[in-house]
Each structure stands twice: as structure tokens, then as C-alpha cells.
PDB file of C-alpha atoms in Angstrom:
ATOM      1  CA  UNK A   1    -119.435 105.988  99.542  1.00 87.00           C
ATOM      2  CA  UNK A   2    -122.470 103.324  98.674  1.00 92.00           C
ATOM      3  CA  UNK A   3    -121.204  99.721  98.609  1.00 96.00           C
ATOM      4  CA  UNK A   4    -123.553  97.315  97.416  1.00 97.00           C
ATOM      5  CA  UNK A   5    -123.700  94.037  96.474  1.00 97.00           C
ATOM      6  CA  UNK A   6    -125.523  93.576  93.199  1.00 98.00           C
ATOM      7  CA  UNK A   7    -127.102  90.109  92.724  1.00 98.00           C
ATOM      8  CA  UNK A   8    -128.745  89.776  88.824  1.00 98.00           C
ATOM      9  CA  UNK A   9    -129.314  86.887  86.330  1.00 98.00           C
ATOM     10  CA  UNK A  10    -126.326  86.674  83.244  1.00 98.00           C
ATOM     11  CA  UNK A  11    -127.910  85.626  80.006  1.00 98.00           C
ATOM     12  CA  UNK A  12    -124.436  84.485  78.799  1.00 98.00           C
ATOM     13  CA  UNK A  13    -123.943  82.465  81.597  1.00 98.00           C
ATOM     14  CA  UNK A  14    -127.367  81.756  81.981  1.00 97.00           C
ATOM     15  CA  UNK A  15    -127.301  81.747  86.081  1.00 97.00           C
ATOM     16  CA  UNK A  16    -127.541  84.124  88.645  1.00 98.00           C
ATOM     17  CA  UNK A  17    -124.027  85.648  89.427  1.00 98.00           C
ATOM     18  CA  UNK A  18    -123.175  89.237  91.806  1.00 98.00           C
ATOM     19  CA  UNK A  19    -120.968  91.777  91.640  1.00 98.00           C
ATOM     20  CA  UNK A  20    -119.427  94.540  94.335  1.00 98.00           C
ATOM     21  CA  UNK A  21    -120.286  97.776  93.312  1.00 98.00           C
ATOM     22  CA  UNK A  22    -119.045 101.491  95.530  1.00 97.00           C
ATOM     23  CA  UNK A  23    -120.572 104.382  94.292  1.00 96.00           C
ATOM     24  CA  UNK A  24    -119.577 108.085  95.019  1.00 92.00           C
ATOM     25  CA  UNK A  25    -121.438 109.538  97.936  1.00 85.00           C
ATOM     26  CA  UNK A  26    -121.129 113.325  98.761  1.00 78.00           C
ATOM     27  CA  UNK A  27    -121.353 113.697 102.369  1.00 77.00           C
ATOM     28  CA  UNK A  28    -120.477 116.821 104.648  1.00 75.00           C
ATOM     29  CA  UNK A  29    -120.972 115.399 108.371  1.00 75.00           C
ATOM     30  CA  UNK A  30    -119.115 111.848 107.705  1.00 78.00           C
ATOM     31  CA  UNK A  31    -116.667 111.713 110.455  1.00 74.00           C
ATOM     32  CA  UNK A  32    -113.355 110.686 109.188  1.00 77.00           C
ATOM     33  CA  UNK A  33    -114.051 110.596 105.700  1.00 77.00           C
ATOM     34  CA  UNK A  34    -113.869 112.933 102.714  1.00 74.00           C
ATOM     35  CA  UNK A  35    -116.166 111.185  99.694  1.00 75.00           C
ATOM     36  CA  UNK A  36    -116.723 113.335  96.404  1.00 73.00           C
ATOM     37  CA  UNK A  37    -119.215 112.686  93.998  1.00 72.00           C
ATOM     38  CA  UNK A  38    -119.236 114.800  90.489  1.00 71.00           C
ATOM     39  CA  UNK A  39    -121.923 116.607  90.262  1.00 69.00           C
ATOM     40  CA  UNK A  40    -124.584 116.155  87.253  1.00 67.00           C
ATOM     41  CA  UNK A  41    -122.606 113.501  85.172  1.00 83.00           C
ATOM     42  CA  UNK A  42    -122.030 109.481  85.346  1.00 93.00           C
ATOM     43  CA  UNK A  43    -119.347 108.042  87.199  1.00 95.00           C
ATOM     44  CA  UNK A  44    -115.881 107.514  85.841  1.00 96.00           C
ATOM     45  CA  UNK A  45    -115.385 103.889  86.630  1.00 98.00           C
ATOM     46  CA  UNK A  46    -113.035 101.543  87.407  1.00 98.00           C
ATOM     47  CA  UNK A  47    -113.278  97.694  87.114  1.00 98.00           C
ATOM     48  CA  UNK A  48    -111.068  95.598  89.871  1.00 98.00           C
ATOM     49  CA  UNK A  49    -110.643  91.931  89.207  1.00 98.00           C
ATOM     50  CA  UNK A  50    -110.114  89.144  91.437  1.00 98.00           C
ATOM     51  CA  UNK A  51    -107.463  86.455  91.337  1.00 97.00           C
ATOM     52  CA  UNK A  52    -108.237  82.565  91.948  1.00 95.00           C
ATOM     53  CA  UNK A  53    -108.761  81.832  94.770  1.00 93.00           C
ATOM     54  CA  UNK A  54    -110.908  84.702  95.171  1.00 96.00           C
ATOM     55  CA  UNK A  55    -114.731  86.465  94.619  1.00 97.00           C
ATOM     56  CA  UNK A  56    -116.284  89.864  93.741  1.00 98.00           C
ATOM     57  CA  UNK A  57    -116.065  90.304  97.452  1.00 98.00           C
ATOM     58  CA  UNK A  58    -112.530  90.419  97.911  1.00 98.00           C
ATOM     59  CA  UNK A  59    -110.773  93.956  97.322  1.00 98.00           C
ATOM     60  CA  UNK A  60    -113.770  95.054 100.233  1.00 98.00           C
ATOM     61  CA  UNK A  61    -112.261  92.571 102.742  1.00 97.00           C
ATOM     62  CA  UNK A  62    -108.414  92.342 101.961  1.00 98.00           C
ATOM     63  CA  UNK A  63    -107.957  95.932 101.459  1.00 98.00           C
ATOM     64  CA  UNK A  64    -109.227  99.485 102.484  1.00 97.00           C
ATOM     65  CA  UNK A  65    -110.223 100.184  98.008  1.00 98.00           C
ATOM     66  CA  UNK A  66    -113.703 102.018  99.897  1.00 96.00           C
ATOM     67  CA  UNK A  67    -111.658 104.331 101.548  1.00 95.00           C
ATOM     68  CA  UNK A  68    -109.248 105.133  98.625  1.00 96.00           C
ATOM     69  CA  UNK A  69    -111.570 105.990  95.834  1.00 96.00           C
ATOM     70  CA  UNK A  70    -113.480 108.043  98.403  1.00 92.00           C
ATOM     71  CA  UNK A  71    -112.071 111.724  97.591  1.00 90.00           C
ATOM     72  CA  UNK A  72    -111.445 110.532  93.846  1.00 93.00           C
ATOM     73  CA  UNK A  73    -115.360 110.335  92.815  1.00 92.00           C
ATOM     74  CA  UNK A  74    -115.144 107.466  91.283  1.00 95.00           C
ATOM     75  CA  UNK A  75    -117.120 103.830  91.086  1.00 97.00           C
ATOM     76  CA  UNK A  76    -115.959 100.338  91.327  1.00 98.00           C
ATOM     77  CA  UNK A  77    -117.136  97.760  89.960  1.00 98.00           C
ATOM     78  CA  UNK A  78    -115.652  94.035  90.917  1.00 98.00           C
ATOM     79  CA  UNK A  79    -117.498  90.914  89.258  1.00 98.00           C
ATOM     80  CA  UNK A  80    -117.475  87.491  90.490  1.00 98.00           C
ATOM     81  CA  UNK A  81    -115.986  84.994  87.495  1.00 98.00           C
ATOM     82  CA  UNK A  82    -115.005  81.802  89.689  1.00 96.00           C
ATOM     83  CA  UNK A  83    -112.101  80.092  87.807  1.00 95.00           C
ATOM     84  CA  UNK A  84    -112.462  80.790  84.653  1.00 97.00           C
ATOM     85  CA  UNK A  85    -109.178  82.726  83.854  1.00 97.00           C
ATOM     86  CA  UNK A  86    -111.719  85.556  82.327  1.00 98.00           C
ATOM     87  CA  UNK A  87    -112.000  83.324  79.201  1.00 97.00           C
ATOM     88  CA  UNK A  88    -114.894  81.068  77.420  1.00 98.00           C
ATOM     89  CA  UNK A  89    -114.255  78.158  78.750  1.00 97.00           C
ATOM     90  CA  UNK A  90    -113.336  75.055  76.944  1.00 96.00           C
ATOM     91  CA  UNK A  91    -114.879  72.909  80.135  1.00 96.00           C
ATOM     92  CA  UNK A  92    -117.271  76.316  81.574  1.00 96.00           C
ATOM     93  CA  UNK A  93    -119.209  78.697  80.858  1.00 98.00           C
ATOM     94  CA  UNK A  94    -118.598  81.914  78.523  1.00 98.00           C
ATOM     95  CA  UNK A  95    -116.944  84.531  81.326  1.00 98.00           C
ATOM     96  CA  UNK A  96    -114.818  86.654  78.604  1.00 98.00           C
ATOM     97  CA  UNK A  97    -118.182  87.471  76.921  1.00 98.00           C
ATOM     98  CA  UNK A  98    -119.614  88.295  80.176  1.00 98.00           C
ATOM     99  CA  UNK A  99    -116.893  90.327  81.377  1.00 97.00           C
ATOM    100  CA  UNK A 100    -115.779  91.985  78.332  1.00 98.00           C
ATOM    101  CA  UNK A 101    -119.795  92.499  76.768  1.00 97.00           C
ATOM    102  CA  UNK A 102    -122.859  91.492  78.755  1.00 98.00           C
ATOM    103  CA  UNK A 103    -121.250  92.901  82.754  1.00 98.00           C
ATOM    104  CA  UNK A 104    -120.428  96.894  80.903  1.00 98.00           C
ATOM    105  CA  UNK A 105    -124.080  96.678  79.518  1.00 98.00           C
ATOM    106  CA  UNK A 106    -125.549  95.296  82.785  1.00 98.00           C
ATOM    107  CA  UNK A 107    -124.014  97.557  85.323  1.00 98.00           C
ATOM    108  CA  UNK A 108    -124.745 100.908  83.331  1.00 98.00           C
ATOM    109  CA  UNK A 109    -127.941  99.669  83.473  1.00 98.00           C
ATOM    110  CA  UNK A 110    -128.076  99.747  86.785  1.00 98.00           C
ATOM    111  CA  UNK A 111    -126.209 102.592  87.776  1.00 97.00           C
ATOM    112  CA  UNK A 112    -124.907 105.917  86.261  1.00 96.00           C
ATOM    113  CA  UNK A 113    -121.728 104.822  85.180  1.00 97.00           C
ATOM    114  CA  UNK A 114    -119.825 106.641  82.461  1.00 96.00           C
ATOM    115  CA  UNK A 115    -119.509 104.838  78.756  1.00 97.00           C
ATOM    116  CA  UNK A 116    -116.166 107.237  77.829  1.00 96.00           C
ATOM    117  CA  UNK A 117    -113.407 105.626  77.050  1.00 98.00           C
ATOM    118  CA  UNK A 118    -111.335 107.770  78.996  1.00 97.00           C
ATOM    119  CA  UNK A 119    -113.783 107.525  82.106  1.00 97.00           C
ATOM    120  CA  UNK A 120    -112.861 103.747  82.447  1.00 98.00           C
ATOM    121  CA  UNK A 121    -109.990 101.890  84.100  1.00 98.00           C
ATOM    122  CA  UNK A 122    -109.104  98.427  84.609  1.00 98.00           C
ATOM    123  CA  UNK A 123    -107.143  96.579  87.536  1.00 98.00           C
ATOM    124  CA  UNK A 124    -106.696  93.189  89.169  1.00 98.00           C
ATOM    125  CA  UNK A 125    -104.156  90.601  90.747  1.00 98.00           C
ATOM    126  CA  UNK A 126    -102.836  87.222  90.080  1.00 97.00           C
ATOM    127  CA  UNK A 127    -105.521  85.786  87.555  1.00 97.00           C
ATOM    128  CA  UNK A 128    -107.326  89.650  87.646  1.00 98.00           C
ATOM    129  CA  UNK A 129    -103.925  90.862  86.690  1.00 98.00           C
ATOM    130  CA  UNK A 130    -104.174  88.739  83.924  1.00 98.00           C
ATOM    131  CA  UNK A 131    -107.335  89.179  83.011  1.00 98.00           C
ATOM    132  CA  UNK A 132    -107.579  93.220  83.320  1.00 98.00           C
ATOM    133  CA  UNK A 133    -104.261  93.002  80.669  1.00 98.00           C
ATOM    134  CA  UNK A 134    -106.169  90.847  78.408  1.00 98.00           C
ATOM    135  CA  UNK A 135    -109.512  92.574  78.442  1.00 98.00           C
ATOM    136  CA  UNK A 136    -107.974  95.882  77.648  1.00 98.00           C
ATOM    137  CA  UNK A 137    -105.141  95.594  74.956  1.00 98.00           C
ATOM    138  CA  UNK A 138    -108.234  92.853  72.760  1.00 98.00           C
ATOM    139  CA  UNK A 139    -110.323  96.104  73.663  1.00 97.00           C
ATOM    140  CA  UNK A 140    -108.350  99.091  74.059  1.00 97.00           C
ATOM    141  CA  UNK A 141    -111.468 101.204  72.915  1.00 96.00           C
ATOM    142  CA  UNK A 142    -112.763 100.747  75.864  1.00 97.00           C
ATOM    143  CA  UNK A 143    -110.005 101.478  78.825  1.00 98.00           C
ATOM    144  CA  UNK A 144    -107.947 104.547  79.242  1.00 98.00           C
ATOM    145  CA  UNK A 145    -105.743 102.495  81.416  1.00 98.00           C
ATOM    146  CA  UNK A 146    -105.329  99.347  82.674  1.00 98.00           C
ATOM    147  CA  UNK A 147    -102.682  97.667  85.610  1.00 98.00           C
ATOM    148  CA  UNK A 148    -101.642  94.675  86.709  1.00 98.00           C
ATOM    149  CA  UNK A 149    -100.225  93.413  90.026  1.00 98.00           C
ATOM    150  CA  UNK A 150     -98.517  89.880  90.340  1.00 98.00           C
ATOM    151  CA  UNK A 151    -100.654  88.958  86.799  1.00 98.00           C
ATOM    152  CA  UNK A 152    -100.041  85.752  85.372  1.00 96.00           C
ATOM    153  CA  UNK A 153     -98.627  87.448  82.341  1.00 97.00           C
ATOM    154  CA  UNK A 154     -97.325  83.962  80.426  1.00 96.00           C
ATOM    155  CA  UNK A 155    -100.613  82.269  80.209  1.00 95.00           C
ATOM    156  CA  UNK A 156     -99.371  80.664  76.789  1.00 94.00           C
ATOM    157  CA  UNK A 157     -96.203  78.585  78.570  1.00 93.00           C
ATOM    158  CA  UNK A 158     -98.562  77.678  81.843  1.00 90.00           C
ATOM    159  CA  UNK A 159    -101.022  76.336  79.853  1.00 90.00           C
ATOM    160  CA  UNK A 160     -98.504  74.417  77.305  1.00 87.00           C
ATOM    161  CA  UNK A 161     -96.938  72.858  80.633  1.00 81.00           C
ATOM    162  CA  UNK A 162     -99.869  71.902  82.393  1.00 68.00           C
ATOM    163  CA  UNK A 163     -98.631  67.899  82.599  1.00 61.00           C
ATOM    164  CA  UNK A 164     -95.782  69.324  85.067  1.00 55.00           C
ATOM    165  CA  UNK A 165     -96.576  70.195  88.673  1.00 58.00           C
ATOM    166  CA  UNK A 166     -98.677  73.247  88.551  1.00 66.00           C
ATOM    167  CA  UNK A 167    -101.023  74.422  90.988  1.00 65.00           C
ATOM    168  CA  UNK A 168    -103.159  76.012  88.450  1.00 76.00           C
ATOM    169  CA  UNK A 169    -103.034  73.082  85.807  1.00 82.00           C
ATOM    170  CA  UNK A 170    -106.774  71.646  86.424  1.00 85.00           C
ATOM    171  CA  UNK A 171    -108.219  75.032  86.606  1.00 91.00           C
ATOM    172  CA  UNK A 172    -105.832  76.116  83.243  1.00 92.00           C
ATOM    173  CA  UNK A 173    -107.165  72.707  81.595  1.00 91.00           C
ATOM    174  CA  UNK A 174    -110.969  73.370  82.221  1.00 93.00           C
ATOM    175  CA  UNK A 175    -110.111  77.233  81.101  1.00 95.00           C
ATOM    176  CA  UNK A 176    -108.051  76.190  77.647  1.00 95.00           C
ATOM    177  CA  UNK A 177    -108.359  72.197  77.104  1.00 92.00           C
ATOM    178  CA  UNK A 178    -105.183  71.512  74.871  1.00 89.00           C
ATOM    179  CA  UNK A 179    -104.804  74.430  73.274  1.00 92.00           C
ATOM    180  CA  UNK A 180    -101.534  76.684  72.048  1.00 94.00           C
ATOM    181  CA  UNK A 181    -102.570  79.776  73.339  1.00 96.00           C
ATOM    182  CA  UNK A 182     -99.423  81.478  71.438  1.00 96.00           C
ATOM    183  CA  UNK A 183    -100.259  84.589  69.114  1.00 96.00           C
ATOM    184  CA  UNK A 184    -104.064  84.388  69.739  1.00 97.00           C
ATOM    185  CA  UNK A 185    -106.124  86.318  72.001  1.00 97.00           C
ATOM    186  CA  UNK A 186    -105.308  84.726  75.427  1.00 97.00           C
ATOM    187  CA  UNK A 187    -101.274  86.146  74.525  1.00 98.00           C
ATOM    188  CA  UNK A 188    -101.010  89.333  76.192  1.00 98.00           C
ATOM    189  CA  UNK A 189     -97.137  89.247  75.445  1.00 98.00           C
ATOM    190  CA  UNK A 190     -98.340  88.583  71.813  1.00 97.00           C
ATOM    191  CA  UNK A 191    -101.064  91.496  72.444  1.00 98.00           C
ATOM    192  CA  UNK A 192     -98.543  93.732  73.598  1.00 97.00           C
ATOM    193  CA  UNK A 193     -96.855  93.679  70.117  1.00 97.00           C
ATOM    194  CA  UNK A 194     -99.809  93.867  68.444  1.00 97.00           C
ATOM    195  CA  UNK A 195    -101.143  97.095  70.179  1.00 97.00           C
ATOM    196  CA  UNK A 196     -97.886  98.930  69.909  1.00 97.00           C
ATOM    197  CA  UNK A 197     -98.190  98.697  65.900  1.00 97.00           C
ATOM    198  CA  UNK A 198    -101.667  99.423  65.694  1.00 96.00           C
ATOM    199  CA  UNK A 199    -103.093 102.790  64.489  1.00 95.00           C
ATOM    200  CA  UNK A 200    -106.166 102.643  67.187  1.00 94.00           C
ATOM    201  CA  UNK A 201    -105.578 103.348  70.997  1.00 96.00           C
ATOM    202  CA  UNK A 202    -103.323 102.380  73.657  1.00 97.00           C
ATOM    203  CA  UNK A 203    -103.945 102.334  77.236  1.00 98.00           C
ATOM    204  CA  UNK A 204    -101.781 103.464  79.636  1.00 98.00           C
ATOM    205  CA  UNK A 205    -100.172 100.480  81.848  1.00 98.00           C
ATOM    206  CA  UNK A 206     -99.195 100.370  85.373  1.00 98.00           C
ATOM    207  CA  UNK A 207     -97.458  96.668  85.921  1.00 98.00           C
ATOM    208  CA  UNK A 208     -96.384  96.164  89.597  1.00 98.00           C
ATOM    209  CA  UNK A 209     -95.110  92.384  90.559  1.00 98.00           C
ATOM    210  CA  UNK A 210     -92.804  91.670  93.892  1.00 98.00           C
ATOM    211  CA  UNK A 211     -89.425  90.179  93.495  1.00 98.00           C
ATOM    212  CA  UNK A 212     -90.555  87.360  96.130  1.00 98.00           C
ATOM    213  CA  UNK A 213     -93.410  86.123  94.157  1.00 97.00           C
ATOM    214  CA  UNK A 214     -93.947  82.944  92.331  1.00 94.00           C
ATOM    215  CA  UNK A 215     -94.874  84.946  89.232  1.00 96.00           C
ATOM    216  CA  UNK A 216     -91.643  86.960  89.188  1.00 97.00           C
ATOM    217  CA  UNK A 217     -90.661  85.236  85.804  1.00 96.00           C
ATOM    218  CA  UNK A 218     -93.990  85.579  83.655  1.00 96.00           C
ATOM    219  CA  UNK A 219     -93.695  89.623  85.042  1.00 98.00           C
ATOM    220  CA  UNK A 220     -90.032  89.580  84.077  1.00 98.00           C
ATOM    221  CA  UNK A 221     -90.747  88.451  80.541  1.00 98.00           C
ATOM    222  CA  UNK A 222     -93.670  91.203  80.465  1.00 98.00           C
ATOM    223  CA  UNK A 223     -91.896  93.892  81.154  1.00 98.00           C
ATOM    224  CA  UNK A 224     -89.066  92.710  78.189  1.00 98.00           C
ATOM    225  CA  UNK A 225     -91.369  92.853  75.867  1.00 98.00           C
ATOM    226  CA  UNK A 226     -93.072  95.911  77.027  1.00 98.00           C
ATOM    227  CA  UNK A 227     -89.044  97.553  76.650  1.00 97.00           C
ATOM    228  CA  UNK A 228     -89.091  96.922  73.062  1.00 97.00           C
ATOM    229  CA  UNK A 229     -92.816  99.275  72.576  1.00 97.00           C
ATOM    230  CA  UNK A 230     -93.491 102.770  72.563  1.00 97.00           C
ATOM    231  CA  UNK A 231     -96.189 102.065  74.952  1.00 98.00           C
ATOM    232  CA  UNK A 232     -96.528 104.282  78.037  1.00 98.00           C
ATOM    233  CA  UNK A 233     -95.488 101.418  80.600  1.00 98.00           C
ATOM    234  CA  UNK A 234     -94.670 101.725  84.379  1.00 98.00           C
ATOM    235  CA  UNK A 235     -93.183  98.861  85.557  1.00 98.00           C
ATOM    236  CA  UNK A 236     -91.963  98.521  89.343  1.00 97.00           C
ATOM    237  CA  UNK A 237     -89.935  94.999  90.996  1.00 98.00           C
ATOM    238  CA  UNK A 238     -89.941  95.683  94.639  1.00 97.00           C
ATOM    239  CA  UNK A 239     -89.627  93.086  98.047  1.00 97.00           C
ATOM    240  CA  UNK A 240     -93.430  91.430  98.171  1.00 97.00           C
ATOM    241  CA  UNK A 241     -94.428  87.972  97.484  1.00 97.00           C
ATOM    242  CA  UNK A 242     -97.780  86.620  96.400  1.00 97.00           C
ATOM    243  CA  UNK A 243     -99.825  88.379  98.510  1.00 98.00           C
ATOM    244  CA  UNK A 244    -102.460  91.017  99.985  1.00 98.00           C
ATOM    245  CA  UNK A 245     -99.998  93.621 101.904  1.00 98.00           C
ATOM    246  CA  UNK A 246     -98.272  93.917  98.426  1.00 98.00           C
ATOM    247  CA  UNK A 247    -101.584  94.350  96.354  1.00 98.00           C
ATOM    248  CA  UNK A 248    -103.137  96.664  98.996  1.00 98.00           C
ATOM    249  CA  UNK A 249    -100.001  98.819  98.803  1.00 98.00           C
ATOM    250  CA  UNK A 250     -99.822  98.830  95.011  1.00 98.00           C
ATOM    251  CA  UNK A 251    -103.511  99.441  94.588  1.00 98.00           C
ATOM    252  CA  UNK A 252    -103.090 102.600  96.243  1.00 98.00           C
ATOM    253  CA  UNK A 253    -100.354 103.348  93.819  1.00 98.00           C
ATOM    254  CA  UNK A 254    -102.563 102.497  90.551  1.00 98.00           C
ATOM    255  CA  UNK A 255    -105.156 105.191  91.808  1.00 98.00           C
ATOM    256  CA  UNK A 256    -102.635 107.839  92.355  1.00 97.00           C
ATOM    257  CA  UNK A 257    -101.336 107.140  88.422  1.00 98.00           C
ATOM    258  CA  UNK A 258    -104.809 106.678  86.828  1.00 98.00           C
ATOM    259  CA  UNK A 259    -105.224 109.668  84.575  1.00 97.00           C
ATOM    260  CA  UNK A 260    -108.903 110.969  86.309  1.00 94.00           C
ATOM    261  CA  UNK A 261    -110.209 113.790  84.270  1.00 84.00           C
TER     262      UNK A 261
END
């Protein structure tokens, strides 16, 4: 596998940002590795989100992800988006339009990445996990399947309680200001609904949180409302807490279940 860190100018958020980028790498004489790379087409890909305290360099340094999309011939793709809860921010700059339009445009320009719908895959934790679930169900044109792994699945009632003690409340106020984030695009349990009586697609979802974690409720809730769709939905509550054993694990899981062509 390549791993490279891709530095590059945004026009939406008119600075210089970088993303983490491995690319499949056939190789015969590695020692210890197996890497495929399909031959004569563009890379399915799959785009791994960070959470908040985190950077586009994370999943390389917490977690073996190299190593496990090695045989699969597969890229990765994992932008940097600071604190911005993958969302135009009210106090910020416009990360949802970078990650949803301008980062797909820029990093098929750069490399040979598949456009196919059913090449691409979403995944991230905490604020990722969020933030892969809300990317894919406003655009499920675009993602075969998507997971999410501790996400912070009730954005709506975090942001509506921000004046209690929160952890996330400054970062949540600079992300959303006042607003009721109920039934609009920032909803994913509202989303949820909305997918499962559309007409167009639905990606697959792989929803992991640990029974020890801090976000236990907000994945509770999720899952509820996932029970009353049709949608294809794994859901899994094991022992874990808030942290990178349980996300390594579980990412290992998520590319085991992604349906790779």
C-alpha cells in the first residue's frame, strides 16, 4: 500500500487543508504483507472520518486501517475538518460543502478513485460517526454503505442543551449557534425516517457503539428508530467505552461487512 499525505488549497474553505490518502499497491516480494490492487480500473474507495479531538492523521496512528484494506484493493481517503461537526458553520467555515462536494471532486482529481456509487463507502467515530451517517442518508446517491462507531447520533438534543454541562457545548455552539436542529438536515434520526420512505437508494448501515460509552444513549435511540425501517441495519452493543481498542476492533468488522464488488 501507498500512504500519502495530500496537502492542497480548498476553495470553499479558502485555506490550505490535507488529507491521508492509502492507495492499493500490488507487490509480490513484500515480506509480511499481501496488498492487491485491481487491475485496469479506479479504486473502490472508502472515506474514514475523524472524531473531535482528532485529524486526517488519526486512523494511521491509532489503528493498523493500512494493514486491513491491504488484501481488499481498496483506497482510503481521511480528510482533516477540525471541529466543525462536518457542517457549515454558523461561527466557521463551510466543511459540509467541502466534505460532501469540493473533497470527492478534489481527490479524484488526484488519484484514480472510482465515482460508482457502489464503489464508495463511508465510516468514522464519535463526531466521524456522526458525520459519515449524515453525509450519506442527505446523499445516499453517493455511498453504498455507510457505519458508524460510538457516533453522536442525537446531535438535535446536544445542541438544544448546550447551557448544561457539556463537553462539546462551545464546539456545538460555533458548529449550530441557536439553532433547532430537529427535522432538518443535521437530524440523522429524522434522516433515518426520511430515507426509509423514499423511492431513491438506501445504504447499507453498520452501527457499532460500546455499552461503556458516554454515547450509549444517543446510539440507543438510533438503533429504535432504525427498528421501526426496512433499512438493512446491523446494530451491535458490546463491553467498550469511548475509545481506540473498541474502534480499532470494530473497524475491522465494517471492512469484513462492506459489500466490495
Amino acid at each position: 500500500m501507498a500512504r500519502i499525505t495530500c496537502d492542497f488549497f480548498s476553495e470553499t474553505l479558502m485555506l490550505n487543508t490535507s488529507m491521508t490518502v492509502i492507495l492499493p499497491e500490488q507487490t509480490a516480494n513484500q515480506i509480511g504483507m499481501q496488498n492487491n490492487k485491481r487491475q485496469d480500473q479506479k479504486h473502490p474507495t472508502l472515506y474514514l472520518l475523524h472524531g473531535l479531538s482528532d485529524d486526517h492523521t488519526i486512523w494511521t496512528r491509532r489503528t493498523s486501517i493500512e494493514r486491513y484494506v491491504a488484501e481488499l484493493g481498496i483506497a482510503v481517503v481521511m480528510p482533516n475538518v477540525d471541529h466543525s461537526f462536518y457542517t457549515d458553520m454558523t461561527y466557521g467555515k463551510n466543511y459540509w460543502t467541502f466534505i460532501s462536494e469540493e473533497l470527492p471532486r478534489i481527490a479524484r482529481s488526484f488519484f484514480p478513485l472510482s465515482d460508482k456509487r457502489e464503489d464508495n463507502f463511508i465510516a468514522g467515530l464519535s463526531m466521524g460517526g456522526y458525520g459519515a451517517m449524515k453525509w450519506a442518508l442527505n446523499k445516499p446517491d453517493q455511498f453504498a454503505a455507510v457505519a458508524t462507531l460510538s457516533g453522536v447520533l442525537d446531535i438535535a438534543s446536544h445542541v438544544a442543551n448546550q447551557q448544561e454541562p457539556n463537553p462539546m457545548a462551545a464546539t456545538l455552539y460555533n458548529a449550530y449557534g441557536d439553532q433547532d436542529l430537529k427535522r432538518t438536515m443535521h437530524d440523522v434520526l429524522d434522516l433515518i425516517k426520511k430515507i426509509d420512505a423514499s423511492d431513491g437508494e438506501k445504504p447499507k448501515i453498520y452501527h457499532a457503539c460500546g455499552t461503556e460509552d458516554f454515547l450509549y444513549n444517543d446510539n440507543l435511540l438510533f438503533k429504535e428508530v432504525c427498528d421501526q425501517t426496512d433499512l438493512d441495519v446491523v446494530s451491535t452493543f458490546d463491553s467498550g467505552s469511548h475509545e481506540w481498542g473498541y474502534w480499532d476492533y470494530h473497524i475491522q468488522r465494517v471492512l469484513k461487512w462492506l459489500p466490495l464488488k
